[in-house]
Amino acid sequence: GSALSLTGLWEVPHVQLQRLADLALLTPALPANSSRLTVTEARFADSRALVFRPAGARAGGPGLVWIHGGGWVFGSPDASAGFVTRLAMRINITAVAIEYRRAPEHPFPAAFDDCLAAVRSILANASSVLGVNPHRIMLGGDSAGGQLAASVTQALAKAEDQLTPRLQLLVYPITQLANFRTQSHRESYRSPLLEGSQVARSASMYLTGSIRHWRSVIGNGHASKSVRAAYAERLGESMPPESSHADATLAAKLEKLLIDPRHRSAAAAPPAYIVACQHDPLRSDAHLYSQRLEKSGVRVYYKYYPCYHGCLTEDKDAKRIVDDMA
């Protein structure tokens, strides 16, 4: 047949139309309630959430909060239900998948603010509402959701909140928005489920509220000299020279955002379990972030798989990843 590919979806000019196609083609039905699992809706802060409760989850046990991927533009708790259900059932824990405002209608910091508020609410109400131990909650996400999970984890740690996640669980995360010419971006630019141009389009919409800057982003033309220096200092490698799409105005606008002094050190972060995939433009992000955490004294479990970005939607790959996590 002529089913629309992920790459094709991204080329449709209207985000709303893309989301409709995403909903129709890529979002599975929620698992039906049964004697083994119940799925209910809830709200934490201003965010809708899905709560997955396996029958075997014990009161006062650990919990999981999951932030969906989709390039800050697509995705939903419903779309991540398959993986979240699989993980919750495998280790018998209550899991919560949260929703957040998406770009380009709501650029940064909307998604981050929503996730931070929702996670704080979940931690505060973990015992009374969810029946889980607030001191034993993992915070995770895939792709852009992994970036949000890592950012929220660091924000909570640096704010010295009384309740913080016990573990950050990051599956093929994007962990920096300065360098879109990393080794993996160059090697996997045409990766089947996530092309480098798609990452740049998403980042442009997330950072600026518009797709029109994506060519500058993909060539690192949005990164000022100060951003390049900070990148080299924090990650231990230099960025390639910018392409012909350098945009000094955009670089000046984004400089403060891309050099957030709050993220200078990751020493306060909890242990991390990081999944990287071989055929993925974001593979270098996962690797560089794991190295940065380790250099800051954070314990890291780094798992590498010979598969593609988005493999959580593939039954065989998802089962292997979940079994390793368990």
Tab-separated table of C-alpha atoms in Angstrom:
chain	number	residue	atom	x	y	z
A	1	GLY	CA	0.000	0.000	0.000
A	2	SER	CA	0.963	3.644	0.169
A	3	ALA	CA	0.888	4.149	3.938
A	4	LEU	CA	2.301	7.518	4.926
A	5	SER	CA	5.784	7.169	6.413
A	6	LEU	CA	7.063	9.054	9.427
A	7	THR	CA	9.282	11.059	7.110
A	8	GLY	CA	6.245	11.940	5.001
A	9	LEU	CA	4.301	13.067	8.026
A	10	TRP	CA	6.988	15.561	8.869
A	11	GLU	CA	6.856	17.134	5.405
A	12	VAL	CA	3.155	18.073	5.664
A	13	PRO	CA	3.162	21.844	6.156
A	14	HIS	CA	0.475	22.019	8.834
A	15	VAL	CA	1.280	20.607	12.256
A	16	GLN	CA	-2.384	19.991	13.035
A	17	LEU	CA	-2.706	17.777	9.951
A	18	GLN	CA	0.442	15.926	10.944
A	19	ARG	CA	-1.002	15.312	14.389
A	20	LEU	CA	-4.210	13.920	12.921
A	21	ALA	CA	-2.179	11.491	10.827
A	22	ASP	CA	-0.104	10.653	13.897
A	23	LEU	CA	-3.271	9.906	15.839
A	24	ALA	CA	-4.794	7.809	13.067
A	25	LEU	CA	-1.729	5.814	12.058
A	26	LEU	CA	0.636	5.686	15.001
A	27	THR	CA	-1.358	5.830	18.241
A	28	PRO	CA	-2.519	2.396	19.434
A	29	ALA	CA	-5.676	1.881	21.446
A	30	LEU	CA	-5.219	2.065	25.204
A	31	PRO	CA	-5.023	-1.319	26.910
A	32	ALA	CA	-8.429	-2.436	28.149
A	33	ASN	CA	-8.977	-2.614	31.885
A	34	SER	CA	-8.711	-6.171	33.138
A	35	SER	CA	-7.969	-8.186	36.242
A	36	ARG	CA	-4.264	-7.661	35.471
A	37	LEU	CA	-4.198	-3.916	34.725
A	38	THR	CA	-6.316	-0.795	35.144
A	39	VAL	CA	-5.768	2.428	33.195
A	40	THR	CA	-7.363	5.646	34.441
A	41	GLU	CA	-7.118	9.356	33.664
A	42	ALA	CA	-5.933	11.862	36.254
A	43	ARG	CA	-4.664	15.429	36.472
A	44	PHE	CA	-1.471	16.596	38.122
A	45	ALA	CA	-0.994	20.355	38.260
A	46	ASP	CA	-2.547	21.417	34.934
A	47	SER	CA	-1.522	18.313	33.010
A	48	ARG	CA	-3.644	15.383	31.919
A	49	ALA	CA	-2.130	12.026	32.780
A	50	LEU	CA	-2.753	8.320	32.352
A	51	VAL	CA	-2.231	6.093	35.387
A	52	PHE	CA	-1.327	2.435	34.802
A	53	ARG	CA	-1.871	0.131	37.806
A	54	PRO	CA	-0.840	-3.521	37.465
A	55	ALA	CA	-2.698	-5.835	39.825
A	56	GLY	CA	0.638	-6.957	41.224
A	57	ALA	CA	1.845	-3.454	42.162
A	58	ARG	CA	2.146	-3.317	45.934
A	59	ALA	CA	1.063	-0.396	48.089
A	60	GLY	CA	3.979	1.773	49.109
A	61	GLY	CA	6.146	0.371	46.336
A	62	PRO	CA	8.123	2.255	43.677
A	63	GLY	CA	6.573	4.203	40.821
A	64	LEU	CA	7.392	5.552	37.377
A	65	VAL	CA	6.609	8.884	35.734
A	66	TRP	CA	6.966	8.822	31.941
A	67	ILE	CA	7.285	11.808	29.577
A	68	HIS	CA	6.457	10.963	25.972
A	69	GLY	CA	8.603	11.774	22.962
A	70	GLY	CA	7.590	13.285	19.640
A	71	GLY	CA	10.040	16.132	19.136
A	72	TRP	CA	8.139	18.434	21.544
A	73	VAL	CA	5.566	18.686	18.711
A	74	PHE	CA	3.868	15.289	18.450
A	75	GLY	CA	3.161	12.365	20.750
A	76	SER	CA	0.937	11.893	23.781
A	77	PRO	CA	0.597	9.717	26.886
A	78	ASP	CA	-1.728	7.516	24.815
A	79	ALA	CA	0.938	6.981	22.142
A	80	SER	CA	3.447	5.812	24.776
A	81	ALA	CA	0.941	3.535	26.530
A	82	GLY	CA	2.292	0.354	24.935
A	83	PHE	CA	5.794	0.763	26.305
A	84	VAL	CA	4.665	2.154	29.668
A	85	THR	CA	2.253	-0.757	30.113
A	86	ARG	CA	4.952	-3.253	29.206
A	87	LEU	CA	7.415	-1.801	31.713
A	88	ALA	CA	4.839	-1.359	34.493
A	89	MET	CA	3.624	-4.945	34.094
A	90	ARG	CA	7.145	-6.352	33.856
A	91	ILE	CA	8.273	-4.897	37.193
A	92	ASN	CA	4.850	-4.523	38.851
A	93	ILE	CA	4.854	-0.803	39.534
A	94	THR	CA	2.306	1.966	39.159
A	95	ALA	CA	3.219	4.246	36.249
A	96	VAL	CA	2.007	7.703	35.250
A	97	ALA	CA	2.368	9.090	31.708
A	98	ILE	CA	1.954	12.862	31.585
A	99	GLU	CA	0.861	15.295	28.892
A	100	TYR	CA	2.387	18.692	28.181
A	101	ARG	CA	1.835	21.637	25.864
A	102	ARG	CA	3.527	21.183	22.518
A	103	ALA	CA	5.363	23.372	20.049
A	104	PRO	CA	5.052	25.323	17.841
A	105	GLU	CA	1.934	26.777	19.493
A	106	HIS	CA	3.694	26.574	22.847
A	107	PRO	CA	7.482	26.866	22.441
A	108	PHE	CA	10.040	26.601	25.235
A	109	PRO	CA	9.616	26.766	28.205
A	110	ALA	CA	5.976	25.570	28.082
A	111	ALA	CA	6.698	21.824	27.900
A	112	PHE	CA	9.392	22.055	30.573
A	113	ASP	CA	7.180	24.127	32.879
A	114	ASP	CA	4.278	21.690	32.478
A	115	CYS	CA	6.448	18.650	33.158
A	116	LEU	CA	8.144	20.241	36.162
A	117	ALA	CA	4.803	21.210	37.712
A	118	ALA	CA	3.251	17.805	36.994
A	119	VAL	CA	6.208	15.881	38.419
A	120	ARG	CA	6.205	18.006	41.560
A	121	SER	CA	2.482	17.340	41.960
A	122	ILE	CA	2.956	13.602	41.445
A	123	LEU	CA	5.765	13.470	44.004
A	124	ALA	CA	3.684	15.432	46.514
A	125	ASN	CA	0.631	13.194	46.016
A	126	ALA	CA	2.381	9.901	45.350
A	127	SER	CA	1.356	8.253	48.586
A	128	SER	CA	-2.178	9.614	48.959
A	129	VAL	CA	-3.314	9.470	45.315
A	130	LEU	CA	-1.166	6.775	43.721
A	131	GLY	CA	-0.290	4.598	46.695
A	132	VAL	CA	3.425	4.610	45.868
A	133	ASN	CA	6.482	5.606	47.859
A	134	PRO	CA	7.396	9.216	46.924
A	135	HIS	CA	11.054	8.463	47.673
A	136	ARG	CA	11.160	5.612	45.145
A	137	ILE	CA	9.915	7.216	41.953
A	138	MET	CA	11.736	6.960	38.641
A	139	LEU	CA	11.405	9.746	36.074
A	140	GLY	CA	11.858	8.762	32.463
A	141	GLY	CA	11.158	9.629	28.874
A	142	ASP	CA	12.044	8.804	25.292
A	143	SER	CA	13.601	11.120	22.696
A	144	ALA	CA	12.389	14.672	23.429
A	145	GLY	CA	10.676	13.220	26.492
A	146	GLY	CA	14.101	12.065	27.632
A	147	GLN	CA	15.360	15.634	27.314
A	148	LEU	CA	12.435	16.885	29.391
A	149	ALA	CA	12.941	14.148	31.989
A	150	ALA	CA	16.646	14.974	32.331
A	151	SER	CA	15.943	18.714	32.556
A	152	VAL	CA	13.222	18.262	35.190
A	153	THR	CA	15.447	15.904	37.180
A	154	GLN	CA	18.271	18.448	37.217
A	155	ALA	CA	15.915	21.306	38.069
A	156	LEU	CA	14.486	19.429	41.058
A	157	ALA	CA	17.945	18.467	42.284
A	158	LYS	CA	19.319	21.995	41.977
A	159	ALA	CA	16.247	23.502	43.656
A	160	GLU	CA	16.910	21.109	46.550
A	161	ASP	CA	13.308	19.941	46.584
A	162	GLN	CA	12.545	17.617	49.464
A	163	LEU	CA	11.222	15.037	47.012
A	164	THR	CA	13.227	14.218	43.885
A	165	PRO	CA	13.288	11.271	41.465
A	166	ARG	CA	15.315	8.266	42.585
A	167	LEU	CA	16.460	7.425	39.049
A	168	GLN	CA	16.369	9.060	35.617
A	169	LEU	CA	15.447	6.630	32.857
A	170	LEU	CA	16.351	8.097	29.456
A	171	VAL	CA	15.656	6.235	26.215
A	172	TYR	CA	17.480	7.581	23.133
A	173	PRO	CA	17.254	11.123	24.556
A	174	ILE	CA	18.161	14.379	22.904
A	175	THR	CA	20.313	16.008	25.564
A	176	GLN	CA	21.586	19.212	23.964
A	177	LEU	CA	20.269	21.719	21.457
A	178	ALA	CA	23.497	23.348	20.325
A	179	ASN	CA	25.216	20.805	18.063
A	180	PHE	CA	23.286	19.156	15.244
A	181	ARG	CA	26.444	17.967	13.494
A	182	THR	CA	27.579	15.373	16.017
A	183	GLN	CA	29.097	12.129	14.787
A	184	SER	CA	25.762	10.320	14.978
A	185	HIS	CA	23.929	13.138	13.189
A	186	ARG	CA	26.401	12.806	10.332
A	187	GLU	CA	26.320	8.990	10.272
A	188	SER	CA	22.554	8.538	10.712
A	189	TYR	CA	21.222	11.617	8.966
A	190	ARG	CA	18.947	9.363	6.875
A	191	SER	CA	17.920	7.011	9.686
A	192	PRO	CA	14.603	5.354	8.670
A	193	LEU	CA	12.441	6.508	11.589
A	194	LEU	CA	14.141	9.789	12.452
A	195	GLU	CA	16.094	11.871	9.965
A	196	GLY	CA	18.424	14.656	11.017
A	197	SER	CA	16.256	17.209	9.237
A	198	GLN	CA	13.292	16.131	11.369
A	199	VAL	CA	15.272	16.751	14.555
A	200	ALA	CA	16.212	20.224	13.313
A	201	ARG	CA	12.623	21.071	12.389
A	202	SER	CA	11.427	20.012	15.821
A	203	ALA	CA	14.167	21.953	17.569
A	204	SER	CA	13.361	25.066	15.542
A	205	MET	CA	9.694	24.850	16.538
A	206	TYR	CA	10.537	24.130	20.174
A	207	LEU	CA	13.115	26.899	20.537
A	208	THR	CA	11.480	29.606	18.417
A	209	GLY	CA	7.851	28.642	17.792
A	210	SER	CA	8.531	28.459	14.055
A	211	ILE	CA	9.858	25.859	11.633
A	212	ARG	CA	11.551	28.445	9.431
A	213	HIS	CA	14.903	28.384	11.267
A	214	TRP	CA	15.533	24.685	10.762
A	215	ARG	CA	18.263	25.104	8.133
A	216	SER	CA	20.234	27.333	10.486
A	217	VAL	CA	19.723	24.834	13.301
A	218	ILE	CA	20.844	21.799	11.316
A	219	GLY	CA	24.024	23.619	10.288
A	220	ASN	CA	24.686	24.916	13.828
A	221	GLY	CA	24.152	28.424	12.530
A	222	HIS	CA	22.046	29.119	15.628
A	223	ALA	CA	25.026	28.609	17.968
A	224	SER	CA	27.073	31.676	18.947
A	225	LYS	CA	30.772	31.616	19.833
A	226	SER	CA	29.836	31.640	23.515
A	227	VAL	CA	27.544	28.654	23.019
A	228	ARG	CA	30.322	26.811	21.211
A	229	ALA	CA	32.751	27.527	24.043
A	230	ALA	CA	30.264	26.345	26.677
A	231	TYR	CA	29.563	23.181	24.675
A	232	ALA	CA	33.272	22.353	24.498
A	233	GLU	CA	33.721	23.021	28.215
A	234	ARG	CA	30.783	20.895	29.355
A	235	LEU	CA	30.976	18.016	26.896
A	236	GLY	CA	34.685	17.850	26.192
A	237	GLU	CA	34.558	18.154	22.406
A	238	SER	CA	34.449	21.027	19.951
A	239	MET	CA	31.562	21.698	17.604
A	240	PRO	CA	32.180	21.597	13.836
A	241	PRO	CA	32.233	24.987	12.056
A	242	GLU	CA	28.812	26.367	11.215
A	243	SER	CA	27.410	25.929	7.738
A	244	SER	CA	26.493	28.662	5.280
A	245	HIS	CA	23.194	29.127	7.136
A	246	ALA	CA	24.684	31.060	10.053
A	247	ASP	CA	22.133	33.380	11.638
A	248	ALA	CA	23.693	35.893	14.028
A	249	THR	CA	20.319	37.310	15.077
A	250	LEU	CA	18.956	33.875	15.932
A	251	ALA	CA	22.189	32.913	17.700
A	252	ALA	CA	22.014	36.020	19.877
A	253	LYS	CA	18.369	35.324	20.695
A	254	LEU	CA	19.065	31.728	21.741
A	255	GLU	CA	22.402	32.243	23.485
A	256	LYS	CA	21.032	32.612	27.011
A	257	LEU	CA	18.790	29.590	26.569
A	258	LEU	CA	21.551	27.360	25.189
A	259	ILE	CA	24.034	28.384	27.919
A	260	ASP	CA	21.859	27.846	30.977
A	261	PRO	CA	24.207	28.340	33.962
A	262	ARG	CA	21.965	26.086	36.071
A	263	HIS	CA	23.160	23.153	33.976
A	264	ARG	CA	26.875	23.860	34.364
A	265	SER	CA	27.207	20.907	36.745
A	266	ALA	CA	25.221	17.670	36.888
A	267	ALA	CA	26.679	16.538	40.213
A	268	ALA	CA	23.359	16.754	42.083
A	269	ALA	CA	21.522	14.485	39.638
A	270	PRO	CA	20.362	10.989	40.662
A	271	PRO	CA	21.676	7.838	38.947
A	272	ALA	CA	20.781	7.467	35.283
A	273	TYR	CA	19.833	4.533	33.077
A	274	ILE	CA	20.465	5.612	29.483
A	275	VAL	CA	19.507	3.717	26.336
A	276	ALA	CA	21.258	4.493	23.042
A	277	CYS	CA	20.605	3.052	19.583
A	278	GLN	CA	23.132	2.476	16.823
A	279	HIS	CA	21.138	3.925	13.918
A	280	ASP	CA	20.026	7.161	15.514
A	281	PRO	CA	20.966	10.819	14.942
A	282	LEU	CA	20.723	11.231	18.736
A	283	ARG	CA	23.148	8.428	19.629
A	284	SER	CA	25.966	10.882	20.359
A	285	ASP	CA	23.669	12.875	22.654
A	286	ALA	CA	23.076	9.824	24.833
A	287	HIS	CA	26.784	8.982	24.891
A	288	LEU	CA	27.977	12.526	25.642
A	289	TYR	CA	25.399	12.983	28.399
A	290	SER	CA	26.360	9.698	30.043
A	291	GLN	CA	30.009	10.789	30.001
A	292	ARG	CA	29.114	14.169	31.467
A	293	LEU	CA	27.154	12.560	34.296
A	294	GLU	CA	29.957	10.120	35.057
A	295	LYS	CA	32.514	12.939	35.189
A	296	SER	CA	30.217	14.693	37.682
A	297	GLY	CA	30.230	11.612	39.904
A	298	VAL	CA	26.763	10.362	38.938
A	299	ARG	CA	26.315	6.614	38.577
A	300	VAL	CA	25.307	5.739	35.002
A	301	TYR	CA	23.979	2.540	33.457
A	302	TYR	CA	24.565	2.904	29.708
A	303	LYS	CA	22.895	0.401	27.377
A	304	TYR	CA	23.594	0.298	23.642
A	305	TYR	CA	21.410	-1.548	21.133
A	306	PRO	CA	21.948	-2.236	17.402
A	307	CYS	CA	18.566	-0.827	16.404
A	308	TYR	CA	16.868	2.392	15.276
A	309	HIS	CA	15.518	5.464	17.008
A	310	GLY	CA	11.886	4.754	17.837
A	311	CYS	CA	12.457	1.055	18.491
A	312	LEU	CA	10.196	1.150	21.565
A	313	THR	CA	7.349	0.733	19.079
A	314	GLU	CA	8.861	-2.536	17.819
A	315	ASP	CA	7.705	-5.469	19.941
A	316	LYS	CA	10.950	-7.454	19.867
A	317	ASP	CA	13.189	-4.464	20.606
A	318	ALA	CA	10.871	-3.085	23.295
A	319	LYS	CA	10.754	-6.467	25.046
A	320	ARG	CA	14.538	-6.713	25.099
A	321	ILE	CA	14.938	-3.163	26.411
A	322	VAL	CA	12.310	-3.682	29.126
A	323	ASP	CA	13.794	-7.029	30.150
A	324	ASP	CA	17.198	-5.376	30.548
A	325	MET	CA	15.680	-2.540	32.585
A	326	ALA	CA	13.900	-5.008	34.849
